JSON list of N, CA and C in Angstrom, two decimals:
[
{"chain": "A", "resi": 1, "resn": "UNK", "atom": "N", "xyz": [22.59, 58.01, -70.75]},
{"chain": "A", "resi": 1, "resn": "UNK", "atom": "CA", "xyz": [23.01, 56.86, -71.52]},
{"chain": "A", "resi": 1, "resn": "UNK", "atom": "C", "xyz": [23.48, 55.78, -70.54]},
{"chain": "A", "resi": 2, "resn": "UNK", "atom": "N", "xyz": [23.26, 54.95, -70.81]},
{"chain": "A", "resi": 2, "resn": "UNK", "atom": "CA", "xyz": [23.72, 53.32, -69.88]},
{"chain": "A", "resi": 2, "resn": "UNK", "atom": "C", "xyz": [24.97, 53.12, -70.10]},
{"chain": "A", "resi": 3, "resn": "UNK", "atom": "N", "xyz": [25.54, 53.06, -68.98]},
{"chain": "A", "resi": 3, "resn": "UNK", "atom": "CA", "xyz": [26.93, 52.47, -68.90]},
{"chain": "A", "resi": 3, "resn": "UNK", "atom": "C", "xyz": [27.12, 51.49, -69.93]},
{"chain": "A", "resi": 4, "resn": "UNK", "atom": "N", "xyz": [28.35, 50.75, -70.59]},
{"chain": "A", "resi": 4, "resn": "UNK", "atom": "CA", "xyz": [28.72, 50.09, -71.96]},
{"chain": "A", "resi": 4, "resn": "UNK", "atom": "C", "xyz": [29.18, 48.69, -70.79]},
{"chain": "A", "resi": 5, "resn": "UNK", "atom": "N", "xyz": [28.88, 47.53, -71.28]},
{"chain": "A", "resi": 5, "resn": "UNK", "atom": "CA", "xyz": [28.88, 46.05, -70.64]},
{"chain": "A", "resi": 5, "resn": "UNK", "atom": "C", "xyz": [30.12, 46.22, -70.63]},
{"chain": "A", "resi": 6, "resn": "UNK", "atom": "N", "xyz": [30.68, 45.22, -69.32]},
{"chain": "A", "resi": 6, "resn": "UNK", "atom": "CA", "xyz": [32.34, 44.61, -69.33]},
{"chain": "A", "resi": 6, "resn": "UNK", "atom": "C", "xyz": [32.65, 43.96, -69.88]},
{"chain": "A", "resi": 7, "resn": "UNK", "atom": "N", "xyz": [33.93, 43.80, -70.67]},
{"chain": "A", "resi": 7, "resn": "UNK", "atom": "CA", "xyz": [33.97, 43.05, -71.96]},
{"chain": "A", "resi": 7, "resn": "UNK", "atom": "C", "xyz": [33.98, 41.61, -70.90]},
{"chain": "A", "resi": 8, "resn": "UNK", "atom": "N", "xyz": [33.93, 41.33, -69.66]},
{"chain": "A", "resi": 8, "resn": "UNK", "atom": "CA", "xyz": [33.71, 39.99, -69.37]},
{"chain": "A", "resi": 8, "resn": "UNK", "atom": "C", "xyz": [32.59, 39.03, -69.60]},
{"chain": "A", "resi": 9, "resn": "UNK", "atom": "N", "xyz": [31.36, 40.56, -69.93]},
{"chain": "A", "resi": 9, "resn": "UNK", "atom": "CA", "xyz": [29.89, 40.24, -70.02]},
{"chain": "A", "resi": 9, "resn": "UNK", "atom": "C", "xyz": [29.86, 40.10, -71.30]},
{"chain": "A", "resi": 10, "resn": "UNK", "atom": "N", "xyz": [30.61, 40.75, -71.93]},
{"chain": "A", "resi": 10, "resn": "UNK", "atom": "CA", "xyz": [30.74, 40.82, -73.40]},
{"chain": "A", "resi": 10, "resn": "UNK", "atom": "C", "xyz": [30.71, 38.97, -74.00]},
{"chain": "A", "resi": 11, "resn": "UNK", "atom": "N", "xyz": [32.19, 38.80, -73.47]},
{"chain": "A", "resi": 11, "resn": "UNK", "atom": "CA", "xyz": [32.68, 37.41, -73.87]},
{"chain": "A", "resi": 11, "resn": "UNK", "atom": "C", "xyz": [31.53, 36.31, -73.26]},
{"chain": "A", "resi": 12, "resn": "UNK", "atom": "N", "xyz": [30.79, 36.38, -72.28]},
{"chain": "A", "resi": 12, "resn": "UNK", "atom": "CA", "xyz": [29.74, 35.32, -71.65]},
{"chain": "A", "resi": 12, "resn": "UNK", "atom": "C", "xyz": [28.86, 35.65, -72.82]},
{"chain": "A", "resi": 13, "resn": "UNK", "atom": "N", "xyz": [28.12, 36.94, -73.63]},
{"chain": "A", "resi": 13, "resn": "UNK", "atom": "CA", "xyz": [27.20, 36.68, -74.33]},
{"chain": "A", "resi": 13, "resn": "UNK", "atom": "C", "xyz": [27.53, 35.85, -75.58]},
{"chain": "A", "resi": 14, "resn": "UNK", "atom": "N", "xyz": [28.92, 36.61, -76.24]},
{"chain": "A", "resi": 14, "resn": "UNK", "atom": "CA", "xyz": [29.47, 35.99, -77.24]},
{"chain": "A", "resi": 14, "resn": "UNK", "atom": "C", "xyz": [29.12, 34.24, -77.40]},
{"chain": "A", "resi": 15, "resn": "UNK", "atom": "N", "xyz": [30.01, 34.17, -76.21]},
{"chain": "A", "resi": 15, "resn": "UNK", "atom": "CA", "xyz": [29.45, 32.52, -75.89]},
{"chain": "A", "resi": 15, "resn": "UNK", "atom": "C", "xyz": [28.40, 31.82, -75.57]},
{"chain": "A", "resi": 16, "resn": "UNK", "atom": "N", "xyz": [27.20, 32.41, -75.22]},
{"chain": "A", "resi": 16, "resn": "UNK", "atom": "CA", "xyz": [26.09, 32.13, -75.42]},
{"chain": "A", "resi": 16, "resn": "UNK", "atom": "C", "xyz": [25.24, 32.01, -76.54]},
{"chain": "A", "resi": 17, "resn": "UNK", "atom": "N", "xyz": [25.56, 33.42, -77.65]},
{"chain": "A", "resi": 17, "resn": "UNK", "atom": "CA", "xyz": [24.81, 33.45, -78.66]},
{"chain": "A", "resi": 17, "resn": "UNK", "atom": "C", "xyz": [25.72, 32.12, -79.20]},
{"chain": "A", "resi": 18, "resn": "UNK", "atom": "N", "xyz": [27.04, 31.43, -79.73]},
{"chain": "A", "resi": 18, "resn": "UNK", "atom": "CA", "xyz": [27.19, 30.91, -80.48]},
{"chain": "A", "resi": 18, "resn": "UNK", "atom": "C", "xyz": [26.55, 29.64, -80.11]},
{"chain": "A", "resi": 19, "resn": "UNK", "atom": "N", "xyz": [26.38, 29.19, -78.86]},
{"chain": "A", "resi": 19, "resn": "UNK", "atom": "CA", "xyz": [26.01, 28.13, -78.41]},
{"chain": "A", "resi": 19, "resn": "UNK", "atom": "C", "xyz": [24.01, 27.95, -78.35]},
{"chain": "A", "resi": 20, "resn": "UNK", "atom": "N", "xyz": [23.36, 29.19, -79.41]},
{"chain": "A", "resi": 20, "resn": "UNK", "atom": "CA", "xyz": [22.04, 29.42, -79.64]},
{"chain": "A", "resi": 20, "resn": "UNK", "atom": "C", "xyz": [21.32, 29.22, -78.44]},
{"chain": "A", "resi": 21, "resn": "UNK", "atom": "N", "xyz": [21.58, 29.73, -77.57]},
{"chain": "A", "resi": 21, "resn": "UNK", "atom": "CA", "xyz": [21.15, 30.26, -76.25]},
{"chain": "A", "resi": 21, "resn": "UNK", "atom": "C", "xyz": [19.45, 31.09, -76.78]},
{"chain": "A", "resi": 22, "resn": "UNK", "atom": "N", "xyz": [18.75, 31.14, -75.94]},
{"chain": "A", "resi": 22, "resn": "UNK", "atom": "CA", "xyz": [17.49, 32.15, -76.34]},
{"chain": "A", "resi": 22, "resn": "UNK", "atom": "C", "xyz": [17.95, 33.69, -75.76]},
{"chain": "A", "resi": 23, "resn": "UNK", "atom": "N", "xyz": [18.07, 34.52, -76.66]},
{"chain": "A", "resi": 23, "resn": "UNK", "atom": "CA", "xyz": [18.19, 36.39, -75.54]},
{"chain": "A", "resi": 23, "resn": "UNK", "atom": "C", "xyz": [17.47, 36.33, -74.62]},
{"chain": "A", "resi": 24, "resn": "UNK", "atom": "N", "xyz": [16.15, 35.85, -74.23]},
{"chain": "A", "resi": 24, "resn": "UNK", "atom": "CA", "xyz": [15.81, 36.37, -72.18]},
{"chain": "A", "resi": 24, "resn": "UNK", "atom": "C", "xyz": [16.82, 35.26, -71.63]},
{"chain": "A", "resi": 25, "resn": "UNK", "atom": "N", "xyz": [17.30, 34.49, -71.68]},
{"chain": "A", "resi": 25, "resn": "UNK", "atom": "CA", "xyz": [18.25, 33.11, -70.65]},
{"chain": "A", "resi": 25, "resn": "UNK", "atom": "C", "xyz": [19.62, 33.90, -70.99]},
{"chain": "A", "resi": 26, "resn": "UNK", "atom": "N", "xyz": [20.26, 34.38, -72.29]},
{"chain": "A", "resi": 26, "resn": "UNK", "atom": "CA", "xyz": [21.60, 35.15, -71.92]},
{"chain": "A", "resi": 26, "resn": "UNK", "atom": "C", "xyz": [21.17, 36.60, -71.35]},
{"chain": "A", "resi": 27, "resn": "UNK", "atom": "N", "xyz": [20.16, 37.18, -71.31]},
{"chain": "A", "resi": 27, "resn": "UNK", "atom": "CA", "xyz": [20.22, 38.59, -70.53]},
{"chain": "A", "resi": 27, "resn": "UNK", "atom": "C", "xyz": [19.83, 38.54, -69.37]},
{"chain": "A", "resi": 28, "resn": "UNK", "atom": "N", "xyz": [19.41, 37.18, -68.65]},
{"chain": "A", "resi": 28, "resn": "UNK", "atom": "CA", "xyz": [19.11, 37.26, -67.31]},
{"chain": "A", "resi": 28, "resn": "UNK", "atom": "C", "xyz": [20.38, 36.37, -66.77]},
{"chain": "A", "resi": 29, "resn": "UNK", "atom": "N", "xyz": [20.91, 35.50, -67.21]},
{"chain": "A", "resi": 29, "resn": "UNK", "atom": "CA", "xyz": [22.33, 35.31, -66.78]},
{"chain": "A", "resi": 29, "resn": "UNK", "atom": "C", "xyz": [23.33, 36.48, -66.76]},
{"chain": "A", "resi": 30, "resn": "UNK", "atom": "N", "xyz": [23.18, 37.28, -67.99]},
{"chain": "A", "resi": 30, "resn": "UNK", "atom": "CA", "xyz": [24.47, 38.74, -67.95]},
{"chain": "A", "resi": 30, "resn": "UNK", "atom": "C", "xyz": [24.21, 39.70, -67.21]},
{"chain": "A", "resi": 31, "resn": "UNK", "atom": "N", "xyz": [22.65, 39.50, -66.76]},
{"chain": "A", "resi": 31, "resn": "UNK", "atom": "CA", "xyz": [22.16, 40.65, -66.18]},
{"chain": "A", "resi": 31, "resn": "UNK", "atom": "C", "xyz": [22.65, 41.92, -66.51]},
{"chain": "A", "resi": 32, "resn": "UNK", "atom": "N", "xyz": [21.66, 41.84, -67.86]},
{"chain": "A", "resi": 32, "resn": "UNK", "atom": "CA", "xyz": [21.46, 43.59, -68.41]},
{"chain": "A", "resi": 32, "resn": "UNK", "atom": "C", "xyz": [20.29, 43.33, -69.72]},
{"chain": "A", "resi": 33, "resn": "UNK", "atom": "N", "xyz": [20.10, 43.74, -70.29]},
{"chain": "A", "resi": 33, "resn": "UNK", "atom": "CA", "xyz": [18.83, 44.09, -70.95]},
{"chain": "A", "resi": 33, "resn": "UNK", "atom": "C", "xyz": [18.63, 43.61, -72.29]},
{"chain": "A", "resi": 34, "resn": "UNK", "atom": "N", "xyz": [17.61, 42.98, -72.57]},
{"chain": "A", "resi": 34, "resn": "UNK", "atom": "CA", "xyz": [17.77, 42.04, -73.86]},
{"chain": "A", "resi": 34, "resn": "UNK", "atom": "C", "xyz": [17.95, 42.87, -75.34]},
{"chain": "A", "resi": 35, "resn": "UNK", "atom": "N", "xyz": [17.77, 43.96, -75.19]},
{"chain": "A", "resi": 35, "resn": "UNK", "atom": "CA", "xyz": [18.01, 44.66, -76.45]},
{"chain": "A", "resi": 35, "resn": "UNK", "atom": "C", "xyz": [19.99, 44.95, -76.52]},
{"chain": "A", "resi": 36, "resn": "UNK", "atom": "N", "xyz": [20.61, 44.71, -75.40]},
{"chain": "A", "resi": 36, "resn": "UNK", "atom": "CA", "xyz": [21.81, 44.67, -75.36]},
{"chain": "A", "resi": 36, "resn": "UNK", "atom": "C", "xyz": [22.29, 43.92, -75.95]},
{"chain": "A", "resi": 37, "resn": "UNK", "atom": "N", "xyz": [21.85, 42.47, -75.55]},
{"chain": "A", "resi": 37, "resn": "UNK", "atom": "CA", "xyz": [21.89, 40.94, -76.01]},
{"chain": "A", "resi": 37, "resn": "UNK", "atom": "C", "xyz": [22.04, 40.83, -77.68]},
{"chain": "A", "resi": 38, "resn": "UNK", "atom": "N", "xyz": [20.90, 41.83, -78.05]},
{"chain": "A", "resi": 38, "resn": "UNK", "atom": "CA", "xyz": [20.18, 41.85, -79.24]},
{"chain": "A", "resi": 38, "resn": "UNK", "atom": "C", "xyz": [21.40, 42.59, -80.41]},
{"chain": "A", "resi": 39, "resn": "UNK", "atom": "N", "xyz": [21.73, 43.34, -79.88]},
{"chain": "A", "resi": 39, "resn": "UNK", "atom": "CA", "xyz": [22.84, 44.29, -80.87]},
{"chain": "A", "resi": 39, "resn": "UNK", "atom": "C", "xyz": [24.18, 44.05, -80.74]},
{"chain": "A", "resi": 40, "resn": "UNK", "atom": "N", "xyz": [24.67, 42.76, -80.11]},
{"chain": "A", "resi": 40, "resn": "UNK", "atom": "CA", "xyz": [25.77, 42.44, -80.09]},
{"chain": "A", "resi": 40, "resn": "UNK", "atom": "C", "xyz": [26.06, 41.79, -81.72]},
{"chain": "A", "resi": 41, "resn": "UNK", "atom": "N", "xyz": [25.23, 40.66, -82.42]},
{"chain": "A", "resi": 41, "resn": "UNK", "atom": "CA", "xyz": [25.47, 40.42, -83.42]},
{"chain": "A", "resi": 41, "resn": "UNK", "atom": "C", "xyz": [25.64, 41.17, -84.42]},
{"chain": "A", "resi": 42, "resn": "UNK", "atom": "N", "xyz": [24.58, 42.24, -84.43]},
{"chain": "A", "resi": 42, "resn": "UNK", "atom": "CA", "xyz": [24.54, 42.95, -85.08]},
{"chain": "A", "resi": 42, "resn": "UNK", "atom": "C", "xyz": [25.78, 43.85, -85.52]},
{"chain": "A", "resi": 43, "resn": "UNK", "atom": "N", "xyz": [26.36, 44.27, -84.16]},
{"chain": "A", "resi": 43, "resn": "UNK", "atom": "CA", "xyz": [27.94, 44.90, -84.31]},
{"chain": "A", "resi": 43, "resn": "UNK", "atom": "C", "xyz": [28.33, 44.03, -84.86]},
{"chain": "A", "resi": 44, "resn": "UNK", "atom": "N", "xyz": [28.71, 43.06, -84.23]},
{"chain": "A", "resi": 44, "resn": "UNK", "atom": "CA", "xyz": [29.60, 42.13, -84.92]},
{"chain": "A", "resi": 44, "resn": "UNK", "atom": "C", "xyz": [30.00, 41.37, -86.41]},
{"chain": "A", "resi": 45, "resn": "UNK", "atom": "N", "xyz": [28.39, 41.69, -86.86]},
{"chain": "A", "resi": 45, "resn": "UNK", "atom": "CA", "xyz": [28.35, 41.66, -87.99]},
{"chain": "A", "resi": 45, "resn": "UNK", "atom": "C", "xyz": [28.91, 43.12, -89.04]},
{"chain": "A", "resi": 46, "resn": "UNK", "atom": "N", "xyz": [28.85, 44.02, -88.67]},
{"chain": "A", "resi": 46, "resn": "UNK", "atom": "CA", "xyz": [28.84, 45.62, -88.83]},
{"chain": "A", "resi": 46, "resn": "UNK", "atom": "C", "xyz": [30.06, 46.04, -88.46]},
{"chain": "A", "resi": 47, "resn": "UNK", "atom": "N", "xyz": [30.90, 45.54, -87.49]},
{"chain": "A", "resi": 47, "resn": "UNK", "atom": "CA", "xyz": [31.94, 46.73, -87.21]},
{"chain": "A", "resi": 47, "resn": "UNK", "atom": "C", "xyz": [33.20, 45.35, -86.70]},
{"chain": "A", "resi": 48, "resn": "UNK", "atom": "N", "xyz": [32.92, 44.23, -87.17]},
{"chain": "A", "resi": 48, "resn": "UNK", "atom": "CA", "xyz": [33.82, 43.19, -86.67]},
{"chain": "A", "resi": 48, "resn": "UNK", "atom": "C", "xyz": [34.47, 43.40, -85.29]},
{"chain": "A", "resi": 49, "resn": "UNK", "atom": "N", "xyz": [33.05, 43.38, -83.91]},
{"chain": "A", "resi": 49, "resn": "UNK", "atom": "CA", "xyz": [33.75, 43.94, -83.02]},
{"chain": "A", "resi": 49, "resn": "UNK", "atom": "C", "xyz": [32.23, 44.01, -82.65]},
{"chain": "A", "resi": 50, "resn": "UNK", "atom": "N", "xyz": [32.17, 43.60, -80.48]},
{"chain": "A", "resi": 50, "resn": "UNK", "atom": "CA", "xyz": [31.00, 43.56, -80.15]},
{"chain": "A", "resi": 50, "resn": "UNK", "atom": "C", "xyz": [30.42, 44.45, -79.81]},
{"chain": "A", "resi": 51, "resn": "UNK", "atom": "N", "xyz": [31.27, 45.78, -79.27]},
{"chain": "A", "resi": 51, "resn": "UNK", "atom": "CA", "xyz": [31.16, 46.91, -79.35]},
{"chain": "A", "resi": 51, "resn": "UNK", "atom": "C", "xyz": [31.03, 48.19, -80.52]},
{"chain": "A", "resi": 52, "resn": "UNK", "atom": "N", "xyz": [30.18, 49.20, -81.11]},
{"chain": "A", "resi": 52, "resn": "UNK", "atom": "CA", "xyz": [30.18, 49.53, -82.10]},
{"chain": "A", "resi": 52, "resn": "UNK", "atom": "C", "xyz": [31.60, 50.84, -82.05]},
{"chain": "A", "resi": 53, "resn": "UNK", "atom": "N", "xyz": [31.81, 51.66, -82.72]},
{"chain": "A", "resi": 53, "resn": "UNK", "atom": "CA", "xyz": [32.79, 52.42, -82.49]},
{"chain": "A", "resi": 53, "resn": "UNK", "atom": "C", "xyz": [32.05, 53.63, -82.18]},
{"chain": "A", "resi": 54, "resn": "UNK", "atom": "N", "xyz": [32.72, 54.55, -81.13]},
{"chain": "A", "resi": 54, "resn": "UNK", "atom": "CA", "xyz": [32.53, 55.66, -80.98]},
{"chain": "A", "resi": 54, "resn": "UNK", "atom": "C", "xyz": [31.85, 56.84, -81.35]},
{"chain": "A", "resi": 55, "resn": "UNK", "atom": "N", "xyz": [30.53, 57.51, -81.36]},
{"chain": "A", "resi": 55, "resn": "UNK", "atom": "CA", "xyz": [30.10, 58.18, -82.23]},
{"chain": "A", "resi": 55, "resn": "UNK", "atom": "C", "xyz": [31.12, 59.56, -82.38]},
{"chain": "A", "resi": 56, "resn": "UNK", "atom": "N", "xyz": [31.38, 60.23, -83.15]},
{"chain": "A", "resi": 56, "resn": "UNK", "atom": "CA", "xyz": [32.14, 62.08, -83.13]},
{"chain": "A", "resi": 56, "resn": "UNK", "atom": "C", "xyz": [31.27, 62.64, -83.68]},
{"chain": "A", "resi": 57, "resn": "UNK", "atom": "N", "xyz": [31.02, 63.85, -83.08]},
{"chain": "A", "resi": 57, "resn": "UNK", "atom": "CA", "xyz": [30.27, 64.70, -82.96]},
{"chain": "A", "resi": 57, "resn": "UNK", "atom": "C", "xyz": [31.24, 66.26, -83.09]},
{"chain": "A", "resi": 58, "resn": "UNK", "atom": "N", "xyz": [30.72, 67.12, -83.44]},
{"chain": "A", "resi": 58, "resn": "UNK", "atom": "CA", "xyz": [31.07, 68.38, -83.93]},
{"chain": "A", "resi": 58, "resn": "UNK", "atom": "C", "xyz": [31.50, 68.65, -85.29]},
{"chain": "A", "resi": 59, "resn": "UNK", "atom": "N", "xyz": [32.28, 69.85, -84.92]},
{"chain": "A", "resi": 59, "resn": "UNK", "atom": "CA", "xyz": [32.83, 70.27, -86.35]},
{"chain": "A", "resi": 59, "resn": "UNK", "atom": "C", "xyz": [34.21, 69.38, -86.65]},
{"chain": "A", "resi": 60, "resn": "UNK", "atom": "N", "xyz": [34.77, 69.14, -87.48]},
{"chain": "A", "resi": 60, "resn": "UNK", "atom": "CA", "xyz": [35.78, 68.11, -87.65]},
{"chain": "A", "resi": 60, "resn": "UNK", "atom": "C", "xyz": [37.12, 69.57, -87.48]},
{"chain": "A", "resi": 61, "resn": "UNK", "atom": "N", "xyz": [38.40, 68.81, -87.63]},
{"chain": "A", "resi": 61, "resn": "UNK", "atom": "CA", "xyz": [39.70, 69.78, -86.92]},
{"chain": "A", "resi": 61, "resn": "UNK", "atom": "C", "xyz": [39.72, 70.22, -88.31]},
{"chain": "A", "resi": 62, "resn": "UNK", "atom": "N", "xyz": [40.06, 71.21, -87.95]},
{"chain": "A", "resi": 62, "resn": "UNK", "atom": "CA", "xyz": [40.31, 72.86, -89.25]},
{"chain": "A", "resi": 62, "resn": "UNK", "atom": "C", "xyz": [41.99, 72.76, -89.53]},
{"chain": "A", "resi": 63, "resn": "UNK", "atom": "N", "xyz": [42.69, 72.65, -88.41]},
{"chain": "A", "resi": 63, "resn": "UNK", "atom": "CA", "xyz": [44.09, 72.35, -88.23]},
{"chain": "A", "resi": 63, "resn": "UNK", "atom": "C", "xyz": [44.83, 70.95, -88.82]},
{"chain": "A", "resi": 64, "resn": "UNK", "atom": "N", "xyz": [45.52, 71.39, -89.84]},
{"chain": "A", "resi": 64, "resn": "UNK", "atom": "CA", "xyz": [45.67, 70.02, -90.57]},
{"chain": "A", "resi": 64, "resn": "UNK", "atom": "C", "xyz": [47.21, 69.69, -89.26]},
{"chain": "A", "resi": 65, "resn": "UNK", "atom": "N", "xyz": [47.68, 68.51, -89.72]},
{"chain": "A", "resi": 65, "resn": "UNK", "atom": "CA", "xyz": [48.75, 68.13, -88.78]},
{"chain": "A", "resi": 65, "resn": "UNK", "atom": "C", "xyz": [50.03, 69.18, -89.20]},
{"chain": "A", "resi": 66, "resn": "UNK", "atom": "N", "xyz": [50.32, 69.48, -90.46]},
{"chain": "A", "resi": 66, "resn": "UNK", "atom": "CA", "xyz": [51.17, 70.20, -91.07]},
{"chain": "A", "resi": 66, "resn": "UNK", "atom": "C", "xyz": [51.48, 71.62, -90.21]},
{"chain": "A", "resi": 67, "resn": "UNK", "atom": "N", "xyz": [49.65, 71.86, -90.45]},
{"chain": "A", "resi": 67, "resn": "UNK", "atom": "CA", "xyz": [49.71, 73.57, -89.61]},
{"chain": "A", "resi": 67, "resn": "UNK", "atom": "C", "xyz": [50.08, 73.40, -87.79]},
{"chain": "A", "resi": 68, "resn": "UNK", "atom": "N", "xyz": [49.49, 72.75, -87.49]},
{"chain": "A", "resi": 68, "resn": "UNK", "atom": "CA", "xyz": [49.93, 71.78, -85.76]},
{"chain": "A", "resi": 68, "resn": "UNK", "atom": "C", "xyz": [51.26, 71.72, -85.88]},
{"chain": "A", "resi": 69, "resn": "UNK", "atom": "N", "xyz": [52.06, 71.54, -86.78]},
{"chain": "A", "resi": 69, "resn": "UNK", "atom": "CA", "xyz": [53.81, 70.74, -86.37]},
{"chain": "A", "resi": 69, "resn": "UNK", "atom": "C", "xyz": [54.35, 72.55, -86.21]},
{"chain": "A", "resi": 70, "resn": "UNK", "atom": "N", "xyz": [53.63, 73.45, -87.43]},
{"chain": "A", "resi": 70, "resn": "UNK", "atom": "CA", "xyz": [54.31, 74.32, -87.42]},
{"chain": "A", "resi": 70, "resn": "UNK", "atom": "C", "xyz": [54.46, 75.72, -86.49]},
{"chain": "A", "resi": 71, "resn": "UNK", "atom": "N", "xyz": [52.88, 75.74, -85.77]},
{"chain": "A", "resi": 71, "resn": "UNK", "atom": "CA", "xyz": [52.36, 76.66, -84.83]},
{"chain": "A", "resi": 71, "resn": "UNK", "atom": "C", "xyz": [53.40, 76.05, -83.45]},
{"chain": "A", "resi": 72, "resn": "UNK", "atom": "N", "xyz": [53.56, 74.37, -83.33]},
{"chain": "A", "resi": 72, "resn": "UNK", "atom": "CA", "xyz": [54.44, 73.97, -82.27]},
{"chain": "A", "resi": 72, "resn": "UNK", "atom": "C", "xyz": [56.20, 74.40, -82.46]},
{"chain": "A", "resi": 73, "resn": "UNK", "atom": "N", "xyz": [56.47, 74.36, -83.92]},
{"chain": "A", "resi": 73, "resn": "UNK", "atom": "CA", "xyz": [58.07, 74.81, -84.05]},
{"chain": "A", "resi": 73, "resn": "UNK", "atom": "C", "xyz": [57.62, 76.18, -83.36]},
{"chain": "A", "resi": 74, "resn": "UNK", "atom": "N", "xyz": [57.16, 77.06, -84.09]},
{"chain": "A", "resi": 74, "resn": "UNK", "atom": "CA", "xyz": [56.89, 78.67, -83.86]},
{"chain": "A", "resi": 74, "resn": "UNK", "atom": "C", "xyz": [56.82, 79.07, -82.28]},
{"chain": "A", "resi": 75, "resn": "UNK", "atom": "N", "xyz": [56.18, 77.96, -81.25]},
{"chain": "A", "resi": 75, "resn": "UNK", "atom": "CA", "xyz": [55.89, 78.33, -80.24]},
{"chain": "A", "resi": 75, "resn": "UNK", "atom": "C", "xyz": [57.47, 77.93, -79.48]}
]
């Protein structure tokens, strides 16, 4: 998986797309890849945020916080 842009690169695209920049002129100024360019709105539209959130993966916690407070008194 590709390293995630610096939000410094972040904020230069931001400011490019609003200023209707074309995606190859902001991805060869940010230098990184126009499908990067491409899914920033898209978050932004989607997750209010240029970055999307975190995927989780597995089984979800079995341990409610209740049973956690009480296995920690016990210990």
């Amino acid at each position: 998986m590709a390293p995630r842009l610096e939000p410094s690169k972040i904020q230069l695209i931001r400011d490019m797309l609003s200023s209707n920049e074309k995606i190859s002129h902001i991805a060869k100024t940010a230098k990184c890849s126009r499908q990067a360019v491409h899914h920033i709105p898209s978050n932004i539209e989607h997750f209010d945020n240029a970055r999307a959130p975190p995927m989780r993966s597995g089984r979800k916690r079995l341990i409610t916080p209740s049973m956690l407070q009480a296995l920690c008194d016990h210990l």
